[in-house]
């Protein structure tokens, strides 16, 4: 009997822990439940949900500047240590690619979306819907605005590099860990609830069908723009490196599919590295460029954010202004540095810019977040595939002309292929 108990206990210990559903399925469930329950929920419950919605929006406003300070400052300080020509080139190319992706998405979205979206349709729908008031409103003023946080991060990060202020750097590293913990344990788990409350509000007011139909069109547009940008990236990288861009892009298909499914740039590094080596990039350069690009190269996430932002502005009756949007893209490229280390980090780091630069209201920011998170995978998929294009360019300028170093496919790559 004792032996049997020990055997059962051993089997229980070996049994894998139940895996919690990821952010994407939770968002889908939140949207579905909100759409159904918003139609039948009594007003007193809707008012409670509205109260939570407004409180969480205030929490986001408070956390975002701290996110920039806690992640961007140590990232800048770390990049400066031992920085050589190759590191500086990778960071510069990554930033330029991210910014160009934002401008490309703006131009494409501004040209395409007016053909199948209607200007001001959301404001027109909301003018006719029933307004649900919260039980109370609570203001949580942020420590500083997002632009102040960005400037302070740059000043402190560069200052740490030149003064070798290790104690201050360690303090910001630890502060960054606290912010990551807050995002991962509090903000991200509550995001589906936040979206649920907003969907309930829309469903009760009668504008949900319009918004969901708009979201599908915006997502498909973003996917098309991101794929087009990848073709442009690889045509340029192929011309610079002297390699066949079509073949290089084909070699990165497993990385693209993996990024699309797991919704993370960092998790896909092994698969990205495998494809990069198959493209003929030297192993030492690939192992340096790919992990670094996964932190600083956010072309796909920027396309996703810019496309959705243009769509929200258009359907809310706001005329997208190029000069204003250029300011947003340039700052967003900076604020997203190191944000991929946190799930949903790029979106979280950009919420403040949406409101301070583009003038979004909390409701418009919440609408953007809903569409952005409804299909999260195509942003990271574009990010990781674009990382290999940058590695091709870096190999051309810093690598010796040697035979490509092959590695065996990873188990994850085999599974997807």
PDB file of C-alpha atoms in Angstrom, residues 23 48-64 136-140 182-183 185-198 347-348 351 355 362 365-366 369 373:
ATOM      1  CA  UNK A  23      -3.574  36.872 -23.166  1.00  0.00           C
ATOM      2  CA  UNK A  48     -20.078  48.926 -11.366  1.00  0.00           C
ATOM      3  CA  UNK A  49     -18.212  47.768 -14.475  1.00  0.00           C
ATOM      4  CA  UNK A  50     -18.036  51.343 -15.730  1.00  0.00           C
ATOM      5  CA  UNK A  51     -16.513  52.383 -12.409  1.00  0.00           C
ATOM      6  CA  UNK A  52     -13.811  49.695 -12.728  1.00  0.00           C
ATOM      7  CA  UNK A  53     -13.180  50.750 -16.328  1.00  0.00           C
ATOM      8  CA  UNK A  54     -12.457  54.339 -15.352  1.00  0.00           C
ATOM      9  CA  UNK A  55     -10.312  53.340 -12.357  1.00  0.00           C
ATOM     10  CA  UNK A  56      -8.195  51.001 -14.487  1.00  0.00           C
ATOM     11  CA  UNK A  57      -7.731  53.740 -17.098  1.00  0.00           C
ATOM     12  CA  UNK A  58      -6.380  55.983 -14.332  1.00  0.00           C
ATOM     13  CA  UNK A  59      -4.033  53.184 -13.216  1.00  0.00           C
ATOM     14  CA  UNK A  60      -2.687  52.890 -16.760  1.00  0.00           C
ATOM     15  CA  UNK A  61      -2.018  56.631 -16.880  1.00  0.00           C
ATOM     16  CA  UNK A  62      -0.100  56.358 -13.619  1.00  0.00           C
ATOM     17  CA  UNK A  63       1.973  53.300 -14.577  1.00  0.00           C
ATOM     18  CA  UNK A  64       3.024  54.191 -18.143  1.00  0.00           C
ATOM     19  CA  UNK A 136     -17.831  57.428  -8.633  1.00  0.00           C
ATOM     20  CA  UNK A 137     -14.749  58.808 -10.371  1.00  0.00           C
ATOM     21  CA  UNK A 138     -11.228  58.765  -8.925  1.00  0.00           C
ATOM     22  CA  UNK A 139      -8.278  60.634 -10.381  1.00  0.00           C
ATOM     23  CA  UNK A 140      -4.766  59.160  -9.983  1.00  0.00           C
ATOM     24  CA  UNK A 182       3.480  45.292 -11.643  1.00  0.00           C
ATOM     25  CA  UNK A 183       2.749  44.950 -15.353  1.00  0.00           C
ATOM     26  CA  UNK A 185       1.020  40.495 -12.141  1.00  0.00           C
ATOM     27  CA  UNK A 186      -1.487  43.359 -12.063  1.00  0.00           C
ATOM     28  CA  UNK A 187      -1.938  45.254 -15.335  1.00  0.00           C
ATOM     29  CA  UNK A 188      -1.803  42.389 -17.877  1.00  0.00           C
ATOM     30  CA  UNK A 189      -4.123  40.043 -15.891  1.00  0.00           C
ATOM     31  CA  UNK A 190      -6.651  42.868 -15.568  1.00  0.00           C
ATOM     32  CA  UNK A 191      -6.528  43.884 -19.238  1.00  0.00           C
ATOM     33  CA  UNK A 192      -9.136  41.275 -20.303  1.00  0.00           C
ATOM     34  CA  UNK A 193     -11.402  42.500 -17.484  1.00  0.00           C
ATOM     35  CA  UNK A 194     -10.890  46.077 -18.689  1.00  0.00           C
ATOM     36  CA  UNK A 195     -11.807  45.059 -22.236  1.00  0.00           C
ATOM     37  CA  UNK A 196     -14.791  43.081 -20.902  1.00  0.00           C
ATOM     38  CA  UNK A 197     -16.134  46.187 -19.142  1.00  0.00           C
ATOM     39  CA  UNK A 198     -15.739  48.283 -22.285  1.00  0.00           C
ATOM     40  CA  UNK A 347       1.212  48.760 -26.137  1.00  0.00           C
ATOM     41  CA  UNK A 348       1.579  49.811 -22.506  1.00  0.00           C
ATOM     42  CA  UNK A 351      -0.724  54.453 -24.258  1.00  0.00           C
ATOM     43  CA  UNK A 355      -3.195  60.653 -25.223  1.00  0.00           C
ATOM     44  CA  UNK A 362      -9.422  57.295 -22.441  1.00  0.00           C
ATOM     45  CA  UNK A 365      -7.363  54.490 -26.067  1.00  0.00           C
ATOM     46  CA  UNK A 366      -9.506  51.638 -24.736  1.00  0.00           C
ATOM     47  CA  UNK A 369      -6.359  48.471 -27.080  1.00  0.00           C
ATOM     48  CA  UNK A 373      -5.163  42.878 -28.614  1.00  0.00           C
TER      49      UNK A 373
END
